[in-house]
XYZ file of C-alpha atoms in Angstrom:
711
model
C 5.500 65.260 45.337
C 2.339 63.206 46.004
C 0.114 66.227 45.726
C 1.487 67.137 42.190
C 1.073 63.614 40.988
C -2.538 63.728 42.367
C -3.338 66.905 40.524
C -2.005 65.471 37.381
C -4.356 62.495 37.740
C -7.374 64.905 38.136
C -6.663 66.959 35.310
C -6.328 64.070 32.645
C -9.037 61.704 34.054
C -11.088 61.909 30.851
C -8.133 61.378 28.653
C -7.074 58.325 30.663
C -10.596 56.830 30.332
C -10.305 57.251 26.394
C -6.895 55.374 26.497
C -8.141 52.550 28.742
C -11.067 52.256 26.643
C -8.923 51.665 23.493
C -6.905 49.078 25.323
C -10.030 47.213 26.514
C -11.703 47.298 23.088
C -8.669 45.804 21.378
C -7.639 48.548 19.239
C -4.672 49.047 21.350
C -3.811 45.577 22.793
C -0.711 46.714 24.707
C -2.689 49.559 26.231
C -0.319 52.515 25.523
C -2.311 54.521 23.216
C -1.589 58.084 24.235
C -1.166 60.936 21.968
C 1.914 63.030 21.896
C 0.403 65.849 24.068
C -0.819 63.711 26.929
C 1.230 63.112 30.186
C 2.313 59.537 30.690
C 2.581 60.279 34.510
C -1.334 59.780 34.695
C -1.709 56.756 32.597
C -3.517 53.830 34.139
C -2.621 50.263 32.990
C -5.494 48.710 34.708
C -7.197 46.232 32.526
C -4.310 45.934 29.859
C -3.746 42.307 28.729
C -0.789 40.715 27.146
C -0.143 36.996 26.305
C 3.303 36.514 28.073
C 5.321 37.580 31.000
C 7.829 38.934 28.508
C 5.330 41.274 27.009
C 4.104 42.265 30.442
C 7.705 43.326 31.261
C 7.851 45.409 28.095
C 4.670 47.020 28.706
C 5.781 48.432 32.158
C 9.178 49.174 31.078
C 7.920 51.285 28.218
C 5.559 53.058 30.466
C 8.621 53.708 32.811
C 10.762 54.912 30.015
C 8.306 57.614 28.926
C 7.627 58.728 32.675
C 11.381 58.653 33.469
C 12.095 55.827 35.974
C 13.724 52.504 35.861
C 11.855 49.202 36.975
C 12.743 45.833 38.073
C 10.986 42.365 38.571
C 9.274 41.796 41.857
C 7.224 39.167 43.608
C 5.534 36.123 41.996
C 3.220 33.417 42.871
C 2.405 29.838 41.630
C -0.716 27.815 41.520
C -0.976 25.492 44.616
C 0.889 22.183 44.186
C 2.191 23.264 40.818
C 4.979 25.287 39.106
C 2.367 27.225 37.073
C 2.966 30.898 37.404
C -0.373 32.802 38.218
C 0.842 36.255 39.437
C 3.693 38.592 38.502
C 4.707 41.854 39.954
C 6.814 44.683 38.466
C 8.262 47.443 40.786
C 9.962 50.730 40.564
C 13.667 50.147 40.874
C 13.730 52.447 43.957
C 11.381 50.214 45.960
C 12.688 48.964 49.364
C 15.726 49.938 51.102
C 19.295 48.894 51.007
C 20.601 46.821 53.812
C 23.206 48.547 55.769
C 26.118 46.483 57.049
C 27.772 47.654 60.317
C 31.475 48.611 59.993
C 30.882 48.304 56.304
C 31.103 50.620 53.257
C 29.579 50.955 49.832
C 31.187 51.882 46.611
C 27.872 52.298 44.904
C 25.385 55.162 45.382
C 22.357 54.158 47.306
C 19.285 54.787 45.038
C 16.810 53.061 47.095
C 13.917 55.364 48.406
C 11.209 52.932 49.542
C 9.068 53.739 46.383
C 5.798 51.778 46.297
C 5.016 52.348 42.607
C 4.266 48.870 40.997
C 2.045 46.894 38.652
C 0.565 43.379 39.027
C -0.281 41.053 36.281
C -2.617 38.034 36.906
C -3.206 35.022 34.707
C -6.861 34.864 33.667
C -8.858 31.786 32.470
C -8.031 32.457 28.919
C -4.345 32.287 29.549
C -3.907 36.075 29.152
C -1.951 38.215 31.700
C -3.998 41.217 32.806
C -3.164 44.217 35.107
C -5.167 44.009 38.185
C -3.236 46.512 40.329
C -1.312 49.676 39.286
C 0.011 51.807 41.911
C 1.248 55.010 40.099
C 2.471 57.231 42.893
C 6.251 57.653 43.098
C 8.238 59.296 46.044
C 11.036 60.471 43.934
C 11.978 62.719 41.120
C 11.840 61.410 37.568
C 14.524 61.606 35.125
C 13.946 63.896 32.026
C 12.666 61.669 29.113
C 15.873 62.787 26.951
C 17.887 60.973 29.613
C 15.712 57.966 30.233
C 17.849 55.875 28.105
C 20.522 55.865 30.777
C 18.257 54.035 33.385
C 19.187 50.541 33.991
C 15.998 48.768 32.822
C 16.206 50.568 29.469
C 19.628 49.521 28.722
C 20.719 46.107 27.205
C 23.339 44.668 24.948
C 21.580 42.912 22.162
C 23.145 39.585 20.949
C 24.090 41.149 17.522
C 26.006 43.966 19.318
C 27.684 41.559 21.609
C 28.622 39.400 18.655
C 29.958 42.384 16.702
C 32.051 43.656 19.833
C 33.554 40.137 20.153
C 34.571 39.780 16.636
C 36.182 43.244 16.869
C 38.088 42.403 19.998
C 39.348 39.236 18.334
C 40.512 41.137 15.211
C 42.765 43.419 17.470
C 40.420 46.417 17.538
C 39.723 47.900 21.076
C 36.155 47.802 22.379
C 36.138 51.676 22.641
C 36.563 51.961 18.940
C 33.847 49.494 18.388
C 31.557 51.575 20.747
C 32.370 54.712 18.836
C 31.337 53.172 15.497
C 28.044 51.963 17.039
C 27.293 55.456 18.262
C 28.132 56.975 14.812
C 26.087 54.251 13.083
C 23.118 54.738 15.371
C 22.992 58.331 15.234
C 24.173 59.023 18.876
C 24.439 57.594 22.264
C 20.825 57.627 23.105
C 20.049 55.333 20.188
C 22.726 52.645 20.920
C 20.743 51.014 23.621
C 23.624 50.683 26.124
C 26.513 52.371 27.839
C 30.275 51.452 27.618
C 30.079 49.750 31.137
C 27.295 47.527 29.874
C 29.393 46.527 26.979
C 32.473 45.594 29.049
C 30.197 43.834 31.602
C 28.530 41.734 28.798
C 31.868 40.769 27.291
C 33.154 39.584 30.705
C 29.894 37.682 31.493
C 30.112 35.984 27.989
C 33.604 34.929 28.870
C 32.601 33.600 32.272
C 29.597 31.586 30.719
C 32.055 29.793 28.414
C 34.450 28.662 31.137
C 34.308 25.273 32.564
C 34.849 25.872 36.211
C 38.457 27.271 35.844
C 40.114 29.092 33.056
C 42.998 26.598 32.954
C 40.673 23.606 32.917
C 38.796 25.104 29.944
C 42.190 25.551 28.193
C 43.318 21.883 28.684
C 39.779 20.586 27.493
C 40.299 22.782 24.312
C 43.684 21.107 23.861
C 41.978 17.716 24.205
C 39.321 18.577 21.847
C 41.802 19.416 19.134
C 43.974 16.251 19.938
C 41.015 14.186 19.372
C 40.374 15.480 15.828
C 44.021 16.226 14.857
C 46.202 13.167 15.246
C 49.451 15.182 15.169
C 48.395 17.883 17.661
C 50.614 18.090 20.618
C 50.287 19.732 24.141
C 51.944 19.303 27.395
C 51.464 20.998 30.755
C 52.748 20.995 34.296
C 50.784 21.497 37.668
C 52.002 21.963 41.185
C 50.986 20.105 44.385
C 47.844 22.052 44.640
C 46.693 21.316 41.012
C 47.568 24.819 39.969
C 48.860 25.181 36.331
C 52.586 26.022 36.256
C 53.450 25.708 32.639
C 52.095 24.552 29.260
C 53.101 24.143 25.754
C 51.282 23.228 22.496
C 51.848 23.046 18.765
C 49.673 21.819 15.860
C 50.542 19.527 13.016
C 51.325 22.331 10.581
C 53.795 23.639 13.030
C 55.577 20.339 13.098
C 55.777 20.108 9.412
C 57.057 23.684 9.178
C 59.836 22.966 11.689
C 61.003 19.843 9.640
C 61.528 22.332 6.657
C 62.521 25.596 8.567
C 63.745 24.252 11.857
C 67.442 25.045 11.279
C 66.789 28.443 12.970
C 64.742 28.962 16.102
C 63.966 32.285 17.746
C 62.725 32.409 21.149
C 61.889 35.333 23.433
C 60.109 35.711 26.891
C 60.137 39.410 27.672
C 56.452 39.811 27.605
C 53.622 38.880 29.978
C 50.395 38.982 28.280
C 47.584 37.696 30.809
C 46.027 38.325 34.166
C 48.124 35.526 35.593
C 51.347 37.282 34.947
C 52.716 34.084 33.138
C 55.443 34.504 30.616
C 54.543 34.068 27.055
C 57.328 32.107 25.087
C 56.584 31.638 21.295
C 58.761 29.602 19.161
C 59.288 31.285 15.762
C 61.219 30.565 12.625
C 61.947 31.876 9.189
C 60.236 30.436 6.305
C 61.077 30.484 2.345
C 59.613 33.925 2.043
C 61.744 35.395 4.944
C 58.531 35.740 6.876
C 57.793 34.429 10.508
C 56.533 30.957 10.932
C 55.298 29.623 14.161
C 56.645 26.309 15.591
C 54.697 26.484 18.948
C 54.020 28.368 22.079
C 54.688 27.960 25.750
C 53.695 29.630 28.914
C 55.864 29.793 32.037
C 55.101 30.980 35.608
C 58.625 32.206 36.210
C 62.084 32.411 34.520
C 63.962 29.904 36.529
C 66.324 27.421 34.931
C 64.088 24.299 35.608
C 61.163 26.092 34.147
C 63.070 26.734 30.827
C 64.474 23.195 30.857
C 60.765 21.810 31.124
C 59.653 23.993 28.215
C 62.616 23.093 25.888
C 62.172 19.443 26.562
C 58.498 19.647 25.732
C 59.421 21.504 22.520
C 62.147 18.951 21.563
C 59.915 15.979 22.407
C 57.186 17.289 20.249
C 59.431 17.675 17.333
C 60.740 14.135 17.495
C 64.108 15.099 19.114
C 65.212 17.456 16.280
C 67.387 20.243 17.511
C 67.863 23.585 15.597
C 71.310 24.675 14.299
C 70.973 28.034 15.795
C 68.911 29.332 18.723
C 68.341 33.104 19.038
C 67.303 34.525 22.430
C 67.757 37.601 24.544
C 70.332 37.928 27.277
C 68.540 35.740 29.964
C 71.064 33.690 31.937
C 68.595 31.105 33.156
C 67.508 30.548 29.498
C 71.065 30.077 28.400
C 71.671 27.450 31.088
C 68.659 25.481 29.953
C 69.737 25.667 26.384
C 73.063 24.282 27.282
C 71.398 21.323 28.938
C 68.609 20.527 26.381
C 70.166 21.749 23.026
C 73.980 21.109 23.526
C 74.629 20.746 19.726
C 72.874 23.928 18.815
C 74.511 27.337 18.504
C 73.192 29.805 20.996
C 73.013 33.380 19.728
C 72.265 36.528 21.707
C 69.961 39.277 20.422
C 72.057 42.268 19.275
C 68.995 44.594 19.866
C 69.021 43.637 23.493
C 72.758 44.270 23.693
C 72.283 47.717 22.150
C 69.447 48.455 24.737
C 71.633 47.408 27.511
C 74.468 49.548 26.187
C 72.275 52.603 26.862
C 72.432 51.978 30.545
C 75.922 50.643 30.959
C 78.076 52.677 28.412
C 75.868 56.010 28.151
C 79.000 58.188 28.222
C 80.728 56.222 25.513
C 77.817 56.294 23.437
C 77.608 59.981 23.384
C 81.193 60.258 22.215
C 81.635 61.184 18.541
C 81.795 58.224 15.994
C 81.576 55.632 18.776
C 78.244 54.338 17.610
C 79.371 53.646 14.108
C 82.316 51.373 15.219
C 80.108 49.703 17.880
C 77.380 48.917 15.588
C 79.946 47.646 13.004
C 81.150 45.149 15.585
C 77.550 44.093 16.282
C 76.511 43.504 12.785
C 78.889 43.819 9.930
C 82.025 41.965 10.794
C 82.662 39.023 8.513
C 85.746 37.553 9.815
C 87.426 37.169 13.260
C 90.405 39.016 12.054
C 88.179 41.999 10.935
C 86.305 41.789 14.346
C 89.692 41.906 16.294
C 90.813 44.854 14.185
C 87.728 46.868 14.863
C 87.527 45.887 18.498
C 91.199 46.870 19.198
C 90.678 50.145 17.248
C 87.395 50.905 19.507
C 89.027 50.176 22.943
C 92.191 52.056 22.056
C 90.490 55.180 20.569
C 87.972 55.471 23.463
C 90.069 54.137 26.200
C 87.568 51.558 27.482
C 89.927 48.683 28.306
C 88.867 48.539 31.915
C 85.078 49.056 31.507
C 83.379 46.116 33.135
C 80.492 45.845 30.792
C 82.845 46.033 27.806
C 85.060 43.210 29.149
C 81.889 40.956 29.708
C 80.754 41.702 26.149
C 84.071 40.761 24.769
C 84.063 37.507 26.793
C 80.836 36.305 25.187
C 81.752 37.647 21.833
C 81.022 34.206 20.117
C 77.451 34.430 21.333
C 76.533 37.676 19.303
C 79.130 38.633 16.903
C 78.461 37.318 13.325
C 82.064 36.737 12.459
C 82.152 33.776 15.163
C 79.108 32.205 13.807
C 79.580 31.834 10.055
C 79.629 28.002 10.437
C 75.968 27.789 11.724
C 72.907 28.705 9.621
C 71.216 31.785 10.907
C 69.398 33.158 7.871
C 71.165 36.429 8.558
C 68.995 36.985 11.748
C 70.620 39.032 14.436
C 67.815 39.698 16.656
C 64.983 37.876 18.496
C 62.683 40.460 17.588
C 60.759 38.018 15.303
C 59.607 36.208 18.321
C 58.735 39.630 19.948
C 56.646 40.399 16.924
C 54.413 37.576 17.900
C 53.861 39.109 21.379
C 53.252 42.518 19.857
C 50.592 41.074 17.407
C 48.752 39.559 20.351
C 49.151 42.455 22.638
C 47.406 44.627 20.142
C 44.293 42.369 20.664
C 44.477 41.560 24.429
C 45.118 43.361 27.614
C 46.984 41.973 30.775
C 43.699 41.273 32.445
C 42.502 38.537 30.024
C 42.583 34.857 30.682
C 44.546 31.869 28.947
C 41.504 30.956 26.918
C 41.367 34.374 25.389
C 45.108 34.484 24.803
C 44.838 31.079 22.952
C 42.061 32.202 20.671
C 44.198 35.408 19.740
C 47.325 33.294 19.293
C 45.442 31.048 16.886
C 44.236 34.279 15.053
C 47.777 35.538 14.622
C 48.998 32.187 13.317
C 46.163 31.992 10.918
C 46.968 35.486 9.566
C 50.754 34.522 9.238
C 49.698 31.294 7.235
C 47.396 33.398 5.003
C 50.199 35.784 4.127
C 52.379 32.740 3.342
C 49.742 31.289 1.096
C 49.473 34.695 -0.584
C 53.263 34.848 -1.268
C 53.030 31.107 -2.509
C 50.550 32.091 -5.055
C 52.503 35.230 -6.158
C 55.524 33.248 -6.678
C 53.588 30.612 -8.720
C 51.871 33.144 -10.769
C 54.622 35.500 -11.856
C 58.476 36.172 -11.767
C 60.468 39.207 -10.601
C 61.990 41.517 -13.293
C 65.684 40.995 -13.541
C 68.048 43.859 -13.065
C 70.284 42.610 -15.872
C 69.009 40.834 -18.975
C 70.467 37.744 -20.610
C 72.251 36.592 -17.313
C 71.761 32.950 -17.381
C 72.661 32.456 -13.557
C 70.148 35.072 -12.576
C 67.625 33.496 -14.721
C 68.184 30.187 -13.137
C 67.909 31.764 -9.636
C 64.653 33.419 -10.676
C 63.240 29.963 -11.744
C 63.920 28.212 -8.398
C 63.983 30.685 -5.653
C 61.113 32.536 -4.106
C 60.653 36.259 -5.126
C 62.111 37.510 -1.884
C 65.036 35.238 -1.932
C 65.790 35.975 -5.596
C 66.098 39.599 -4.753
C 68.606 38.851 -2.121
C 70.593 36.585 -4.533
C 70.414 39.323 -7.296
C 71.842 41.788 -4.683
C 74.686 39.567 -4.054
C 75.365 39.306 -7.846
C 75.292 42.974 -8.398
C 77.724 43.401 -5.500
C 80.010 41.002 -7.320
C 80.017 42.945 -10.400
C 81.767 45.677 -8.594
C 84.500 43.363 -7.155
C 88.005 42.851 -8.398
C 89.492 39.434 -8.367
C 93.104 38.136 -8.487
C 94.210 34.657 -9.218
C 96.923 33.775 -6.568
C 97.170 30.096 -7.239
C 96.136 27.413 -9.576
C 96.877 23.690 -8.979
C 95.016 20.464 -10.210
C 91.986 22.416 -11.573
C 91.533 24.318 -8.265
C 91.871 28.053 -8.412
C 92.460 30.282 -5.403
C 91.408 33.971 -5.857
C 91.445 37.163 -3.799
C 88.330 39.080 -4.238
C 87.447 42.588 -2.802
C 85.714 45.752 -3.579
C 88.211 48.588 -4.130
C 88.103 51.496 -1.474
C 85.279 49.471 0.306
C 86.710 46.310 1.837
C 89.639 46.315 4.254
C 90.183 42.625 4.053
C 90.494 40.762 0.829
C 88.340 37.532 0.790
C 89.866 34.153 -0.295
C 87.811 32.192 -2.681
C 88.745 28.558 -3.769
C 87.050 27.101 -6.793
C 87.193 23.536 -8.267
C 86.330 23.805 -11.847
C 85.738 20.113 -12.310
C 83.531 19.479 -9.309
C 82.090 23.069 -9.291
C 83.045 23.330 -5.498
C 83.426 26.931 -4.369
C 84.287 28.249 -0.937
C 84.668 31.652 0.287
C 86.251 32.969 3.570
C 83.236 35.257 4.221
C 81.203 32.085 4.822
C 77.967 33.577 3.693
C 76.521 30.635 2.235
C 76.908 28.560 5.560
C 75.412 31.475 7.344
C 72.473 32.346 4.991
C 72.260 29.643 2.452
C 72.854 31.973 -0.444
C 76.062 32.322 -2.410
C 78.072 35.443 -1.634
C 78.993 38.249 -3.963
C 82.574 36.982 -4.114
C 81.670 33.374 -5.239
C 79.194 34.802 -7.812
C 81.963 36.878 -9.169
C 84.254 33.823 -9.738
C 81.331 31.850 -11.161
C 80.485 34.358 -13.607
C 84.249 34.761 -14.601
C 84.251 31.064 -15.287
C 80.929 31.388 -17.217
C 78.931 28.933 -14.980
C 75.408 29.553 -16.307
C 73.385 27.808 -13.342
C 73.797 27.479 -9.593
C 75.286 24.154 -8.760
C 72.769 21.908 -7.046
C 74.956 21.517 -3.949
C 74.511 25.225 -3.355
C 70.675 25.584 -3.814
C 69.224 25.161 -0.170
C 65.736 23.694 -0.413
C 64.370 25.816 2.222
C 64.671 28.926 -0.099
C 62.876 27.301 -3.177
C 59.574 27.716 -4.532
C 58.644 23.985 -4.190
C 59.841 23.396 -0.599
C 56.098 23.242 0.390
C 55.081 21.139 -2.725
C 52.138 18.965 -1.655
C 53.301 15.345 -2.128
C 49.644 14.284 -1.925
C 48.558 16.511 -4.719
C 48.358 13.770 -7.400
C 46.361 11.304 -5.079
C 43.975 14.344 -4.172
C 43.229 14.892 -7.783
C 42.538 11.159 -8.455
C 40.267 11.155 -5.343
C 38.358 14.196 -6.702
C 37.738 12.580 -10.006
C 36.543 9.368 -8.569
C 34.161 11.344 -6.383
C 32.682 13.194 -9.367
C 32.286 10.036 -11.460
C 30.544 8.183 -8.658
C 27.901 11.001 -8.241
C 26.433 10.131 -11.565
C 25.646 6.316 -10.770
C 23.979 5.205 -7.479
C 25.600 1.726 -7.609
C 29.030 3.381 -8.060
C 28.324 5.778 -5.240
C 27.503 2.854 -2.829
C 30.743 1.061 -3.806
C 32.697 4.322 -3.363
C 31.075 4.974 0.100
C 31.924 1.425 1.360
C 35.506 1.661 0.169
C 35.740 4.947 2.077
C 34.453 3.260 5.286
C 36.911 0.193 4.684
C 39.810 2.551 4.378
C 38.707 4.636 7.266
C 38.743 1.494 9.501
C 42.194 0.411 8.415
C 43.620 3.882 8.947
C 42.022 4.018 12.472
C 43.468 0.604 13.289
C 46.961 1.922 12.611
C 46.794 5.647 13.554
C 43.754 6.061 15.960
C 40.348 7.438 15.497
C 39.349 9.959 12.574
C 36.193 12.107 12.929
C 34.571 13.266 9.783
C 32.515 16.555 9.967
C 29.204 15.997 11.483
C 30.221 13.042 13.592
C 30.418 13.128 17.456
C 33.727 12.735 19.042
C 33.815 11.537 22.556
C 36.594 13.087 24.365
C 37.833 11.801 27.665
C 37.478 14.620 30.186
C 40.312 15.734 32.563
C 40.817 13.687 35.622
C 40.097 16.277 38.185
C 40.072 20.119 37.973
C 43.222 21.854 36.957
C 43.213 25.208 38.863
C 44.090 28.561 37.461
C 47.824 29.676 38.088
C 48.371 31.569 41.335
C 48.881 35.301 41.210
C 51.123 35.456 44.113
C 54.940 35.202 43.668
C 57.207 33.995 46.250
C 60.722 35.432 46.131
C 63.629 33.049 45.741
C 67.301 33.230 46.547
C 68.797 32.131 43.293
C 72.445 33.463 43.049
C 73.563 34.980 39.702
C 76.834 33.355 40.082
C 75.402 30.028 40.074
C 73.658 30.656 36.875
C 76.718 31.980 35.164
C 78.575 28.784 35.986
C 76.151 26.978 33.899
C 75.502 29.519 31.345
C 78.991 30.631 30.735
C 80.890 33.729 31.159
C 79.719 37.127 29.922
C 75.958 36.685 30.289
C 74.049 39.839 31.328
C 71.146 38.784 33.620
C 67.929 39.480 31.931
C 65.950 42.388 33.803
C 63.171 39.877 34.719
C 65.684 37.488 36.128
C 66.967 39.745 38.743
C 64.676 38.281 41.334
C 64.036 34.813 40.306
C 60.756 33.382 41.751
C 60.390 30.185 43.653
C 58.172 27.517 41.828
C 56.134 26.999 45.195
C 56.432 23.194 44.974
C 55.847 22.699 41.206
C 58.019 19.761 41.145
C 54.916 17.777 41.270
C 52.943 16.427 38.227
C 54.178 16.809 34.540
C 51.821 15.610 31.980
C 52.323 15.153 28.292
C 49.988 13.987 25.621
C 50.428 13.085 21.970
C 48.259 10.810 19.781
């Protein structure tokens, strides 16, 4: 190899003299003037001058690229008694040898060959870095020029590329898709400038650079920063005796205000683990006035023990000023049920029928395969309106399919009040029968993240999901304010009234009930003191006739189907009777504010408009502007005196740092010995233990410190 390189030097001596002459004369200050037909292997960099170490690196790296090897930084020397650099050396990446450890093994390929090729730059009196030594001989083969882009020193992820990949990842797109786009945009892999591994390594390095010692500590500092600038931001966390994070919960001010309006229904699900610590994600989700998801807060737990859920639910309740929901929808987790009975004793606990359906595939697979069994089973899960109707269909099912003695069917019947709609008509649920609204949150986040990401990445993605939900809600608000839905029937005053007050989505639900009422028959069975009693039904459809009681004077109406107490919308039976009695508007007592267009009406809109006019007026007069600015400062001081510090944009906010370092959650899980029967005693009969609760984990001494913060 050395002989070949020496022969190349002799052949091209005259050409090298011309190239170096150009560099020294200044026509080619970098010293790389070589025509396309010349061999870079014989180029001599002696005498090449540059103005900085960075340029020196680029000169030798460009030389290495054209020759087909990778380079790295080498030794350097400083002027005596100073930190002034006076010599810098760059070597071939194959210089030296890898140190071999006894009884050790390497996963990486050994590429060191002891190559002595190098270049040395010295600082001259003019402040220029000049090549004084250039060792050109290599003891290894070169990589073809067409593959030089794969060598380490010729690959780098630029800031723009890194920012692009980070934004894609935050938006839910995978890194691989972003890399494919860059390759297409650049014209192929050689022109991108880095490999897939470089991209993933750069993303990981960027995450590590943004961490403050530990992932958990950084997350808590983020919460503290938000709390300092948002007076109604709330967070709470719990650590064990080793200061490791066990649980945490947070919500912002908008979530609390949404809960005040839509907190009659709460959906909570913990079937997903979304991070590298295997912590359980438990979002609190509700239903807004457009029948869309609305976020009330989010918690993380290390395990699914009863005390973990008790801590989380109490943190949530404390953050919402003690207001409990009417109904709570969860999966069939016995530990969660026990915690709900302790923290939310007045709330109606509902079980997700989707999870019941999934469990039925394992426990009654044979029954499900029988003809027409699924029809009657699904009717029991979703469509029974009265307890009598439920008992009728249940008796028919167990008799027809002879499943009286099936243990799973017996347990399901024992907890029928937790899942059957007929037994929950007196509690508002918005017609929701499944906890999948909460699971939708987990799905939205899982599309953006993998189970190897940290808590801070999860928090950022969670904030992005909430922002998207709020943006869609704002879009629906604008849609409702700028137009009205087309009525299915013209000149129906009660429909016209519903269109004016309800959101578009709720109007369509109301209209559907009205149209169903048009096909109903009614029979007056009693009239006394202005109070009518009707039987209302749909011929050849309804097995049971519903009873409707209507007070003409007070406009009070009640139906045995209890759809209004369950969903907040009048049923088809009531609308039939109101239409018969020519009632042209929905009585105010039956207009649920949560479904109206003005439920989120800004109470401060008027004062905001006045403030804006005042600002515009003061801009035209310097004296008026001074008066205005002084008034703002006075008002700021008074508000801060009552409610705490306020930070305007551009002002520094001093945030007190955490007392001590909060360590990341432990990845180790200690098996516990919780007995299923003990849970059932608290949760009630008929609960089917959640799959993740089969082996409940020990908290590992996490009884310790519980901290809550709220301004």
